[in-house]
mmCIF file of C-alpha atoms in Angstrom:
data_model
loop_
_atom_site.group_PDB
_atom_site.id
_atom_site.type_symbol
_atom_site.label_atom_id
_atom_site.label_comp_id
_atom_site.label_asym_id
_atom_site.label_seq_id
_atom_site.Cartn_x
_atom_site.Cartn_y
_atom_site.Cartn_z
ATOM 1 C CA UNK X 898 -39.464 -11.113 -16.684
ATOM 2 C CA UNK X 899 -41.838 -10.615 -19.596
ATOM 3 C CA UNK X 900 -42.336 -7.784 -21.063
ATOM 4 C CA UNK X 901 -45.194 -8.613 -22.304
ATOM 5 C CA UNK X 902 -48.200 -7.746 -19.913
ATOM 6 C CA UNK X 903 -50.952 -10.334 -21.416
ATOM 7 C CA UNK X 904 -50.279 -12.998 -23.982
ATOM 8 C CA UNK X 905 -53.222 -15.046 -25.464
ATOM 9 C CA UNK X 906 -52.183 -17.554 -27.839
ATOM 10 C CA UNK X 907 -54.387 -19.641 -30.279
ATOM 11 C CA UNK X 908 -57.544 -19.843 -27.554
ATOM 12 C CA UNK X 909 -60.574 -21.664 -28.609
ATOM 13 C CA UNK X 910 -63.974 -22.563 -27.208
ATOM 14 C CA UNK X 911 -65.649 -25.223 -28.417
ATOM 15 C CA UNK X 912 -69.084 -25.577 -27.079
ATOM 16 C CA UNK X 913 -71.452 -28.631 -27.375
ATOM 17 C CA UNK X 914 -75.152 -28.048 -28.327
ATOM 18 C CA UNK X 915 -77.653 -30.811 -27.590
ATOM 19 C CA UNK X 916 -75.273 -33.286 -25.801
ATOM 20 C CA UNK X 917 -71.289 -34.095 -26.097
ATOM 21 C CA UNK X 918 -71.793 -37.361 -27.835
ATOM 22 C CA UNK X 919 -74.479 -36.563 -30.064
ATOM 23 C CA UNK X 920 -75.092 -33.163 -30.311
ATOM 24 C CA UNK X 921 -73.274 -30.541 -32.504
ATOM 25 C CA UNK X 922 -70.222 -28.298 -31.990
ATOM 26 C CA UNK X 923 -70.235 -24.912 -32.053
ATOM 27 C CA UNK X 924 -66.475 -23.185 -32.157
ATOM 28 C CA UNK X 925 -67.449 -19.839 -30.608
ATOM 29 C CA UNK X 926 -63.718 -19.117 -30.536
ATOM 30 C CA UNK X 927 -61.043 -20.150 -33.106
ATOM 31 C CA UNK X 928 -57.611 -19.678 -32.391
ATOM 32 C CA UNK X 929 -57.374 -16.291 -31.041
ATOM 33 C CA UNK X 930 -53.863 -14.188 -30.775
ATOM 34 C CA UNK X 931 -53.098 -11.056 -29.612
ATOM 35 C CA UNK X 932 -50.481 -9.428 -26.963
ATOM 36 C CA UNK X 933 -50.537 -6.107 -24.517
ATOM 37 C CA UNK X 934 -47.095 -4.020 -23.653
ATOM 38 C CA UNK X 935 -46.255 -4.009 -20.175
ATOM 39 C CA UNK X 936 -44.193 -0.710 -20.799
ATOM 40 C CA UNK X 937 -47.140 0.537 -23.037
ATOM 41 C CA UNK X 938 -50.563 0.661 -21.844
ATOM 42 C CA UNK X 939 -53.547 0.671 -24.166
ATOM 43 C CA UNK X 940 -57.090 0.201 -24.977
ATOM 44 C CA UNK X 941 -57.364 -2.849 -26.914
ATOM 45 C CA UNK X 942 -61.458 -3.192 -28.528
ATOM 46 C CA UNK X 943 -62.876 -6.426 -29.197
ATOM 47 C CA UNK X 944 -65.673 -5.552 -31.771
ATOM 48 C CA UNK X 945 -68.163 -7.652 -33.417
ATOM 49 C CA UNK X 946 -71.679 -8.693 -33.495
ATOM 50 C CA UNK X 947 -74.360 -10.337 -30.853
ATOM 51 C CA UNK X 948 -72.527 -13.775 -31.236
ATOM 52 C CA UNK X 949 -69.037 -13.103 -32.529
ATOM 53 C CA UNK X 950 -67.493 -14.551 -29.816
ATOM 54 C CA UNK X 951 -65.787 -11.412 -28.122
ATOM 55 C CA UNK X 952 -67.139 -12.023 -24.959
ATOM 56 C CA UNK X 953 -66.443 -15.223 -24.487
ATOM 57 C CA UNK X 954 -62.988 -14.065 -25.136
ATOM 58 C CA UNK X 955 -62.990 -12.221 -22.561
ATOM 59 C CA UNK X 956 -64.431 -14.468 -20.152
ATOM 60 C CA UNK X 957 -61.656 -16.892 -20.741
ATOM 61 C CA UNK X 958 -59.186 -14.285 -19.845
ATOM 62 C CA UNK X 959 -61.080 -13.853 -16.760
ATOM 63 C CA UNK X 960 -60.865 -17.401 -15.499
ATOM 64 C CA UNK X 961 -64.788 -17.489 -15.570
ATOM 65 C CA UNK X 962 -64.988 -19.764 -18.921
ATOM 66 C CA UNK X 963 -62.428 -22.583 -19.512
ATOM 67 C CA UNK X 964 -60.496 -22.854 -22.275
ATOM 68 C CA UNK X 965 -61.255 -25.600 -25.212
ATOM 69 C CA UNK X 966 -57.701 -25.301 -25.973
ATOM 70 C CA UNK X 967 -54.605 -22.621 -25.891
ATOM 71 C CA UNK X 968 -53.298 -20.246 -23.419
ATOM 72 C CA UNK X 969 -53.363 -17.051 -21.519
ATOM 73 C CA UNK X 970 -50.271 -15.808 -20.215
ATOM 74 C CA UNK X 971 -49.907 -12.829 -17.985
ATOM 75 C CA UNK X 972 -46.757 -11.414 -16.794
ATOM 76 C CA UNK X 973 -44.676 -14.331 -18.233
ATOM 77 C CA UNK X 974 -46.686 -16.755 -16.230
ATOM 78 C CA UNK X 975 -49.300 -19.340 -17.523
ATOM 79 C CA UNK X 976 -53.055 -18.537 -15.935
ATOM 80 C CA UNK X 977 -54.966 -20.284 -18.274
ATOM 81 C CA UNK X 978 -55.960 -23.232 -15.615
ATOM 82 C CA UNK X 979 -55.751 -21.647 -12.117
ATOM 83 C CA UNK X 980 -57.015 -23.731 -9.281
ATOM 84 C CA UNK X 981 -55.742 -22.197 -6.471
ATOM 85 C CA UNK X 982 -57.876 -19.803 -4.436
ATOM 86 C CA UNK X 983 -54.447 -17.744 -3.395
ATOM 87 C CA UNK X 984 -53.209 -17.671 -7.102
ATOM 88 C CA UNK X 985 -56.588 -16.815 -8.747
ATOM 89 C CA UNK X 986 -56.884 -14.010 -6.073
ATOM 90 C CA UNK X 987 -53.242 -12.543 -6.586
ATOM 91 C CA UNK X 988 -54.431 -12.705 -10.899
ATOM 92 C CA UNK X 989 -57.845 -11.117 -9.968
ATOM 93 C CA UNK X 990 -56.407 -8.447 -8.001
ATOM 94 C CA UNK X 991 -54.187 -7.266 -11.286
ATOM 95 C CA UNK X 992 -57.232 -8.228 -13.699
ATOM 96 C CA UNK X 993 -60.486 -6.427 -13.014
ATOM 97 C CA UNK X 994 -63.736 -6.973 -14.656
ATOM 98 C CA UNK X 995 -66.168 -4.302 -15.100
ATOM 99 C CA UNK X 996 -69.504 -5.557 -16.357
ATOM 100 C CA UNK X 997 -72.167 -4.686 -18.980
ATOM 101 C CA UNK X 998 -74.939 -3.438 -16.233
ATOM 102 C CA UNK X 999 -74.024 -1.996 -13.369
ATOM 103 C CA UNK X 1000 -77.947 -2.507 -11.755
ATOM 104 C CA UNK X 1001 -77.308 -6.511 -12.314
ATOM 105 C CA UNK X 1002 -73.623 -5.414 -10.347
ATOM 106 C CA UNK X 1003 -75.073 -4.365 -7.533
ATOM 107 C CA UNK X 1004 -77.161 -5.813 -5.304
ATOM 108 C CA UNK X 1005 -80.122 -3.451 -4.526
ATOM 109 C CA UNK X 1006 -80.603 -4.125 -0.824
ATOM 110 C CA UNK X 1007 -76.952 -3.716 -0.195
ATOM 111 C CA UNK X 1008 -75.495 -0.285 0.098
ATOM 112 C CA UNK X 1009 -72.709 0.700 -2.863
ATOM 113 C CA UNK X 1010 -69.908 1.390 -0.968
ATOM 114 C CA UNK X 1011 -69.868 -2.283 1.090
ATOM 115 C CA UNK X 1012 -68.537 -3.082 -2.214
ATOM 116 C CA UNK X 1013 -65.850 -0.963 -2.443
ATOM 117 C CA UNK X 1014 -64.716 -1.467 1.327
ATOM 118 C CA UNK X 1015 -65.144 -5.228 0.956
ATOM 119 C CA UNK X 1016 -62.724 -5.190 -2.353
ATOM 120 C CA UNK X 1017 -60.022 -3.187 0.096
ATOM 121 C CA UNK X 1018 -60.840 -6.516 2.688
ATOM 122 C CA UNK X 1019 -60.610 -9.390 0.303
ATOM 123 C CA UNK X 1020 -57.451 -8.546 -1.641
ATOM 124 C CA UNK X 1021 -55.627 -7.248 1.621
ATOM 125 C CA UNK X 1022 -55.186 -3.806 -0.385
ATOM 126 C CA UNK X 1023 -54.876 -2.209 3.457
ATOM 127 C CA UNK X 1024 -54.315 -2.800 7.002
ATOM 128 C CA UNK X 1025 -56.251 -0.158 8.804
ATOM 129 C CA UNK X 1026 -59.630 1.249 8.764
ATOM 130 C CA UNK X 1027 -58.292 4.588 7.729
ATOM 131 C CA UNK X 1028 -56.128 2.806 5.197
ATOM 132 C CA UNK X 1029 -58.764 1.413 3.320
ATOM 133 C CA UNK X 1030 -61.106 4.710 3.691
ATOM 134 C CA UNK X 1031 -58.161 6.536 1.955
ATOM 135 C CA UNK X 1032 -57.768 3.786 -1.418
ATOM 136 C CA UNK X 1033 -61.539 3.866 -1.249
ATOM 137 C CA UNK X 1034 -61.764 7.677 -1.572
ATOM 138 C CA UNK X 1035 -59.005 7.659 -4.375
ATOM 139 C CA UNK X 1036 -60.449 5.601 -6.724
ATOM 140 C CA UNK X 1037 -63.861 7.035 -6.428
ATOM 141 C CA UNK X 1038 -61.710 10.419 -7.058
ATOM 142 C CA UNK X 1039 -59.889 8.810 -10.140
ATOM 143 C CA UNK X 1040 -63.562 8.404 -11.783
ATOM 144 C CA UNK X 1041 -64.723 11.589 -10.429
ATOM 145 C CA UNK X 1042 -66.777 10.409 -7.487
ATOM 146 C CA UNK X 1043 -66.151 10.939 -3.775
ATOM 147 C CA UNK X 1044 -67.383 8.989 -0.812
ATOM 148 C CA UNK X 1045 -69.681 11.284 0.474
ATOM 149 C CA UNK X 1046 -71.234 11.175 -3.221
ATOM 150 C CA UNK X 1047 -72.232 7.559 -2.633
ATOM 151 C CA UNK X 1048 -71.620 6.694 1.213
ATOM 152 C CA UNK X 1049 -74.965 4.967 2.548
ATOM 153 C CA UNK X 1050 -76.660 4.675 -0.680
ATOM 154 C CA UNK X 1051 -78.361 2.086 -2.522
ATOM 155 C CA UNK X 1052 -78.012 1.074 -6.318
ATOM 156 C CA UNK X 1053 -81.008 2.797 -7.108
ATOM 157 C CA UNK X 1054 -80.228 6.395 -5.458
ATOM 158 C CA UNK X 1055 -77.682 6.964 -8.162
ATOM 159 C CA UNK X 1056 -77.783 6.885 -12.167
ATOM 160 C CA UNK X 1057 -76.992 4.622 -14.428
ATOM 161 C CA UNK X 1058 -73.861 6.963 -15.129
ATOM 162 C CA UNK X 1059 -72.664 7.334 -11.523
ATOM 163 C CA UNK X 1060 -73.096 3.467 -10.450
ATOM 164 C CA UNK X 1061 -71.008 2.500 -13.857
ATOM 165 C CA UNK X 1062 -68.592 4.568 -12.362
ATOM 166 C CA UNK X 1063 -68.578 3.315 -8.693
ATOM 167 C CA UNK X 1064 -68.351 -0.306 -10.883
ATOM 168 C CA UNK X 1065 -65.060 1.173 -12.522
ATOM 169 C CA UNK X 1066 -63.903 2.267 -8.957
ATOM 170 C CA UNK X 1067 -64.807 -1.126 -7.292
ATOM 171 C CA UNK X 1068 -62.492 -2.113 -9.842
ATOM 172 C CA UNK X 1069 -59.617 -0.016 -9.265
ATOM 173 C CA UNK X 1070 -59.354 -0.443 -5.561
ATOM 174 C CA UNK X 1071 -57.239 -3.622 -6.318
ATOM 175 C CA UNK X 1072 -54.881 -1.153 -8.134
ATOM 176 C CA UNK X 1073 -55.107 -3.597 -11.488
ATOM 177 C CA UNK X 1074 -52.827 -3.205 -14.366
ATOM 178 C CA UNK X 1075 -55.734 -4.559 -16.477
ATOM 179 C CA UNK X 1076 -59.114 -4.049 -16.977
ATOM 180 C CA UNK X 1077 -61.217 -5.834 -18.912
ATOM 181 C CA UNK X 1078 -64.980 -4.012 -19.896
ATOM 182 C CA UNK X 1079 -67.196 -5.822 -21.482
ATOM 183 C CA UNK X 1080 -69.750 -3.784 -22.917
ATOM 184 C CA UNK X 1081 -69.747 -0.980 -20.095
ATOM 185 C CA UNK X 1082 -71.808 1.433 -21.796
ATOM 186 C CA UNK X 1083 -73.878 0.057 -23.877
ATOM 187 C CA UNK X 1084 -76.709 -0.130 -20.230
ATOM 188 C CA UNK X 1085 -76.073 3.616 -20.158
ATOM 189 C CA UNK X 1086 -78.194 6.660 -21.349
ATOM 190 C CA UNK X 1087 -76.708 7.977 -24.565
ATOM 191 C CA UNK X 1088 -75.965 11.367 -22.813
ATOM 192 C CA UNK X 1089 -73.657 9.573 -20.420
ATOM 193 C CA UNK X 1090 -72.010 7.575 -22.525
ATOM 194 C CA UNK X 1091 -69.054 9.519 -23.641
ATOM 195 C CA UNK X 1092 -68.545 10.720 -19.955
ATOM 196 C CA UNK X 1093 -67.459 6.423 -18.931
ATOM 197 C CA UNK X 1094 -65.834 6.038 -21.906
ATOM 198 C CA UNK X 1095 -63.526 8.967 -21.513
ATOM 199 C CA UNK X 1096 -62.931 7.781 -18.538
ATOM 200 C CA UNK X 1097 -61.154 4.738 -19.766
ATOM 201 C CA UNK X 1098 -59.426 7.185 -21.750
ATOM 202 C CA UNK X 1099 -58.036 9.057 -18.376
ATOM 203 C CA UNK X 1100 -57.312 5.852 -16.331
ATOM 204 C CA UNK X 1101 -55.045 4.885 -19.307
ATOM 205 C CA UNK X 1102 -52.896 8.201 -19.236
ATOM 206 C CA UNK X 1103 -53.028 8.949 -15.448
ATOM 207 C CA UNK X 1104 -52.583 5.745 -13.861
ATOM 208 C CA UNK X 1105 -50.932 3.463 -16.992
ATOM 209 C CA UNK X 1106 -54.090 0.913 -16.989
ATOM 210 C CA UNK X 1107 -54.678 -0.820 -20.122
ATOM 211 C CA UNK X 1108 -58.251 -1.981 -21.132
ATOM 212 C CA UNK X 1109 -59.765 -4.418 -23.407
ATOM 213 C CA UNK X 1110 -62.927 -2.897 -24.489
ATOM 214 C CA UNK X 1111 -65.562 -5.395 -25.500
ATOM 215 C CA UNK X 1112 -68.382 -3.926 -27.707
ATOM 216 C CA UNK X 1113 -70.189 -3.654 -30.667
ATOM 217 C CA UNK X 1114 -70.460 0.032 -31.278
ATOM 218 C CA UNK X 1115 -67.742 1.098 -33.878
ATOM 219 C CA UNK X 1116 -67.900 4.453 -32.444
ATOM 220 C CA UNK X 1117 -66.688 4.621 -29.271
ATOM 221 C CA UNK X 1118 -64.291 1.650 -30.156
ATOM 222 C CA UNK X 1119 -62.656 4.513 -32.433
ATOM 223 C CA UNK X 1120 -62.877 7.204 -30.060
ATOM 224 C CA UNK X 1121 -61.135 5.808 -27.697
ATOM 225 C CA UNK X 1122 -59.477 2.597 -28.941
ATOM 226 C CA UNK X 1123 -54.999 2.271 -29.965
ATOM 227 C CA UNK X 1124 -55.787 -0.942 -31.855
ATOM 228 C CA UNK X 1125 -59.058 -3.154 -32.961
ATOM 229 C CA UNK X 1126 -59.728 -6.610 -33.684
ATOM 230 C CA UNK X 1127 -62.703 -7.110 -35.227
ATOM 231 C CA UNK X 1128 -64.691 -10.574 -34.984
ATOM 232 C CA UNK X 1129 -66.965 -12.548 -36.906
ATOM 233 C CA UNK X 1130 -68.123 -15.798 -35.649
ATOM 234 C CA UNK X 1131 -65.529 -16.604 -33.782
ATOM 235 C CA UNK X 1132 -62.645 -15.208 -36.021
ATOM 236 C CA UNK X 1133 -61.198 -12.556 -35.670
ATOM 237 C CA UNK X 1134 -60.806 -10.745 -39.645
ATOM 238 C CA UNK X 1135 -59.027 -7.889 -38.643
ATOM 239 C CA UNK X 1136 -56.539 -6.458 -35.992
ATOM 240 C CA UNK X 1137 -54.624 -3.600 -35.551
ATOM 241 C CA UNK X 1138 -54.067 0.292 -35.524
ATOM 242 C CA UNK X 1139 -57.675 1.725 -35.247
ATOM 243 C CA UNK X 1140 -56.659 4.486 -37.332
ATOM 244 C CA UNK X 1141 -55.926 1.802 -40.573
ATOM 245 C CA UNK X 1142 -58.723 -0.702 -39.675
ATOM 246 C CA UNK X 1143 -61.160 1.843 -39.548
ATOM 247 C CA UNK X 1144 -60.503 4.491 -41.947
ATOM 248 C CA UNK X 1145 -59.106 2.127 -44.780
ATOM 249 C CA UNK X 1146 -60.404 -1.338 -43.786
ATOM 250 C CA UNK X 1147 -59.426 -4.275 -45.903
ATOM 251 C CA UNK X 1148 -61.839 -7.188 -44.682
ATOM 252 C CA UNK X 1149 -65.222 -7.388 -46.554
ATOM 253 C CA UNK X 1150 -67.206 -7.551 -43.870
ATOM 254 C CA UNK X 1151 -64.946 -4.515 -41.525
ATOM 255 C CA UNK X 1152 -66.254 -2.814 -44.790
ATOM 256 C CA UNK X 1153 -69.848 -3.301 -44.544
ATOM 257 C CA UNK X 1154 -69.827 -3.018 -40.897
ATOM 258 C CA UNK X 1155 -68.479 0.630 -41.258
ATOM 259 C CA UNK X 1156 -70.829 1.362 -43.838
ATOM 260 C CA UNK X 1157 -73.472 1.243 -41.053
ATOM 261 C CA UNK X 1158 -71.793 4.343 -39.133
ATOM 262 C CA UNK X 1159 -70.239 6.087 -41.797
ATOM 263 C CA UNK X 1160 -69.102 8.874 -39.548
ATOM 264 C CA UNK X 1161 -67.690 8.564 -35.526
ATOM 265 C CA UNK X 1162 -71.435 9.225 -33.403
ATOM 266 C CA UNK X 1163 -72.375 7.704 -30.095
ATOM 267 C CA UNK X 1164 -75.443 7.157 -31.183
ATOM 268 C CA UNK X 1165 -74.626 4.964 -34.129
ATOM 269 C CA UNK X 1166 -74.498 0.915 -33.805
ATOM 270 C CA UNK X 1167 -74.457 -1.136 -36.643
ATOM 271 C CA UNK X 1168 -77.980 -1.872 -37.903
ATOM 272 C CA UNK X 1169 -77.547 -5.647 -38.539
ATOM 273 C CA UNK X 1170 -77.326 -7.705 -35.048
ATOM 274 C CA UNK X 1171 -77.253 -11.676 -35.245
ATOM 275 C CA UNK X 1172 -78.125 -13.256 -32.308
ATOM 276 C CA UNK X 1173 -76.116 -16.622 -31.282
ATOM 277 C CA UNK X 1174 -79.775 -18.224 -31.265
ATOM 278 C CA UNK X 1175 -80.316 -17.873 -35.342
ATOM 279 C CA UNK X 1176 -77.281 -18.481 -36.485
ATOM 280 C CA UNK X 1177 -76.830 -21.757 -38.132
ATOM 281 C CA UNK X 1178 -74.224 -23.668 -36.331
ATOM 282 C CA UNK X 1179 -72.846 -24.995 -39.400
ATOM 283 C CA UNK X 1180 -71.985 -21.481 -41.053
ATOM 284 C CA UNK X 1181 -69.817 -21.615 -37.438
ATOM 285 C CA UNK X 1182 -68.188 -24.854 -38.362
ATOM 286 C CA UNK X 1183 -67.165 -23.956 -41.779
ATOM 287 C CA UNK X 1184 -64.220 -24.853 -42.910
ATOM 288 C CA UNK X 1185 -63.785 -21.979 -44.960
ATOM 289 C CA UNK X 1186 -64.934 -18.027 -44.351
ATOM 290 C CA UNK X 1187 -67.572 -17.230 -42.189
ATOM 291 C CA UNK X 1188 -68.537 -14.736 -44.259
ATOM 292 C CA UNK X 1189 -68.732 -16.344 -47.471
ATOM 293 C CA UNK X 1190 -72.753 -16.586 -47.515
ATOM 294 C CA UNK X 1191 -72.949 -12.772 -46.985
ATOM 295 C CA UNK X 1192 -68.966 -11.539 -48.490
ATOM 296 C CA UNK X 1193 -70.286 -9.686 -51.981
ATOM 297 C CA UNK X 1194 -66.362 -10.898 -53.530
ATOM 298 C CA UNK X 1195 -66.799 -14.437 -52.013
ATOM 299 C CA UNK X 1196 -64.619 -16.835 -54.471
ATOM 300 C CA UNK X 1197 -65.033 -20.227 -55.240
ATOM 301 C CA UNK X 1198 -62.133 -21.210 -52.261
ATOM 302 C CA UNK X 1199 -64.236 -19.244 -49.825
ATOM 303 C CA UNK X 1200 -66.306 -21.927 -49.383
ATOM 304 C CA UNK X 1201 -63.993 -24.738 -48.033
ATOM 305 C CA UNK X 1202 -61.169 -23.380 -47.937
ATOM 306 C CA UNK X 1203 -60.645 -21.368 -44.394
ATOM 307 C CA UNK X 1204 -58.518 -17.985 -45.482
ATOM 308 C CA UNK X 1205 -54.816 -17.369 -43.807
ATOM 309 C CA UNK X 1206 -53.533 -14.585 -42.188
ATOM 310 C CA UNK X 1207 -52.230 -11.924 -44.310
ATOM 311 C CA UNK X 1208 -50.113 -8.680 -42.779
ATOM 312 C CA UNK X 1209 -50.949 -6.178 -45.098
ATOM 313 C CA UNK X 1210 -51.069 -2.525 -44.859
ATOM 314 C CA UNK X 1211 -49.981 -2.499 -41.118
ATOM 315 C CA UNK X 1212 -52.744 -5.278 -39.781
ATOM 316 C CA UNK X 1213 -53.166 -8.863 -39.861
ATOM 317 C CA UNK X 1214 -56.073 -9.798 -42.261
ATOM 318 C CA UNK X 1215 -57.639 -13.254 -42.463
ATOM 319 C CA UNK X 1216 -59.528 -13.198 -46.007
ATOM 320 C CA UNK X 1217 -58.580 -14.702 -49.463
ATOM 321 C CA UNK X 1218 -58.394 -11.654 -51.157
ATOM 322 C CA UNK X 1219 -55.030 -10.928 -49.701
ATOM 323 C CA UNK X 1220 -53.484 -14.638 -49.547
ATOM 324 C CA UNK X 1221 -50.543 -15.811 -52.111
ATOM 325 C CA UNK X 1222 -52.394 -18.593 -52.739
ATOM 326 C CA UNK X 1223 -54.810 -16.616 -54.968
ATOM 327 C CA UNK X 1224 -51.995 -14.482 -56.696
ATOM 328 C CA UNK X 1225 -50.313 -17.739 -57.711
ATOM 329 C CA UNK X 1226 -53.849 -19.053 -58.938
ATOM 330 C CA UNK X 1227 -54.250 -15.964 -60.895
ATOM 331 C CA UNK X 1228 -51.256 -15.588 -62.288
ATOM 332 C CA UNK X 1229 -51.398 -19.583 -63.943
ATOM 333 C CA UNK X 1230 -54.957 -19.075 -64.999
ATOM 334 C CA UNK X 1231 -53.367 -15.907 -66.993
ATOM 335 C CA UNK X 1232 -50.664 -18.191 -68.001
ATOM 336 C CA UNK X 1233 -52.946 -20.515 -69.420
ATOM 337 C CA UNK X 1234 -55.335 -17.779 -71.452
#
């Protein structure tokens, strides 16, 4: 058996815009890599910017987008095309979503804790009526809720805080070794926000749950987060240890992004957000950086020339700066002088 608990290996999403014949491609995902410890759990945080392509990311992972190309592997076994309602329920019940609002979760003429009962039904979690009251109770208890909190209740008789937190619960009824949150607080009043993401925080420790953490607010990625990958335009620039990408980052634009919260605050995103929308679809079908237009030490290569993967400093790094192929051109340009 693997010990790996989810491998994704070079995924990419290609979309079409304006027709697959004659309209243009957009590569909203380019060859994506990254693993999570079965014997380790952690919180993983895809970061980037309205349009980086860290949702769709985790979408494909999810089995609600399809992949363009490459794989996603959990527990040694390929999941990447699943087709069968049995084996996409026995995946789902191990890999839980939890969503960006939790009043688009629920629906408001349906009370909250349906959901949670009809999780316990539709994954077989228990046999009995008092079986499934019990997991139901426990994971409202493991995010600090009990039933009587929300029994009978509609969405919109509890906070934005408290129904994020019946969403997490919904989630953990399954018992899932994975969760993947895309954006969960970023719906959420600012004085709440700390309380969900410490909760992800808790869920890791106490009941060995690792989470990939979509967002784009630096701050809570590095509050919470073991390692980072940070995406731009469908690459991602920069993975691994938050402590090093964060507090000594090497990719241009990691730089300028943490310029924009120069110290750890809720309250700070980053001030620049590009929607999907205005981006020119060529700068996405580059062949060299994506951030050449906007990289202030953008080199002549930049431009058509798509940068490799460097490990340096304890992270991968895809930029120019770092490559060999520069140091050699260097070094016969000073040759030459």
């Amino acid at each position: 058996m693997s010990n790996k608990l989810l491998e994704v290996k070079d995924l990419e999403k290609v979309f079409h815009l304006g027709g697959r014949f004659f309209g243009s491609k957009l590569k909203a995902v380019n060859k994506v890599n990254f693993d999570l410890d079965a014997e380790k759990p952690e919180i993983l945080t895809f970061a980037g910017e309205t349009g980086s392509g860290k949702t769709t990311v985790a979408r494909m992972i999810l089995g609600l987008e399809t992949p363009t190309s490459g794989e996603v592997i959990y527990k040694g076994r390929n999941v990447t095309h699943i087709k069968k309602r049995k084996e996409l329920l026995e995946y789902m019940k191990e890999v839980q979503p939890i969503f960006q609002n939790p009043f688009e979760t629920f629906n408001p003429l349906k009370k909250v804790d349906s959901y949670l009962f009809e999780m316990a039904e539709n994954y077989e979690i228990a046999k009995t009526k008092e079986e499934k009251q019990k997991g139901v109770e426990e994971s409202l208890n493991s995010v600090g809720l009990t039933l009587k909190e929300i029994k009978g209740r509609y969405p919109n008789e509890l906070s934005g805080g408290q129904l994020q937190r019946v969403s997490v619960a919904r989630a953990l009824v399954t018992r899932p070794s994975l969760l993947i949150a895309d954006e969960p607080v970023s719906m959420v009043d600012a004085s709440l926000r700390m309380s969900i993401v410490n909760l992800f925080a808790e869920l890791k420790t106490k009941y060995n749950v690792s989470v990939l953490y979509i967002t784009h607010d630096l701050a809570t990625a590095y509050y919470i987060s073991d390692r980072i990958a940070i995406m731009l335009r469908g690459d991602v620039v920069e993975f691994g240890d938050i402590d090093k990408v964060m507090l000594s980052p090497l990719h241009p634009y990691t730089q300028i992004l943490l310029e924009s919260v120069p110290q750890p605050d809720p309250e700070g995103t980053w001030k620049e957000d590009i929607k999907l929308s205005s981006l020119e679809v060529k700068e996405f079908s580059r062949l060299g950086c994506k951030f050449y237009e906007r990289c202030p030490f953008a080199m002549k290569i930049c431009k058509d020339v798509e940068p490799p993967y460097v490990f340096k400093d304890g992270r991968e790094v895809k930029c120019h700066l770092y490559s060999e192929e520069i140091k050699n051109t260097e070094k016969s340009e000073e040759t030459v002088n």
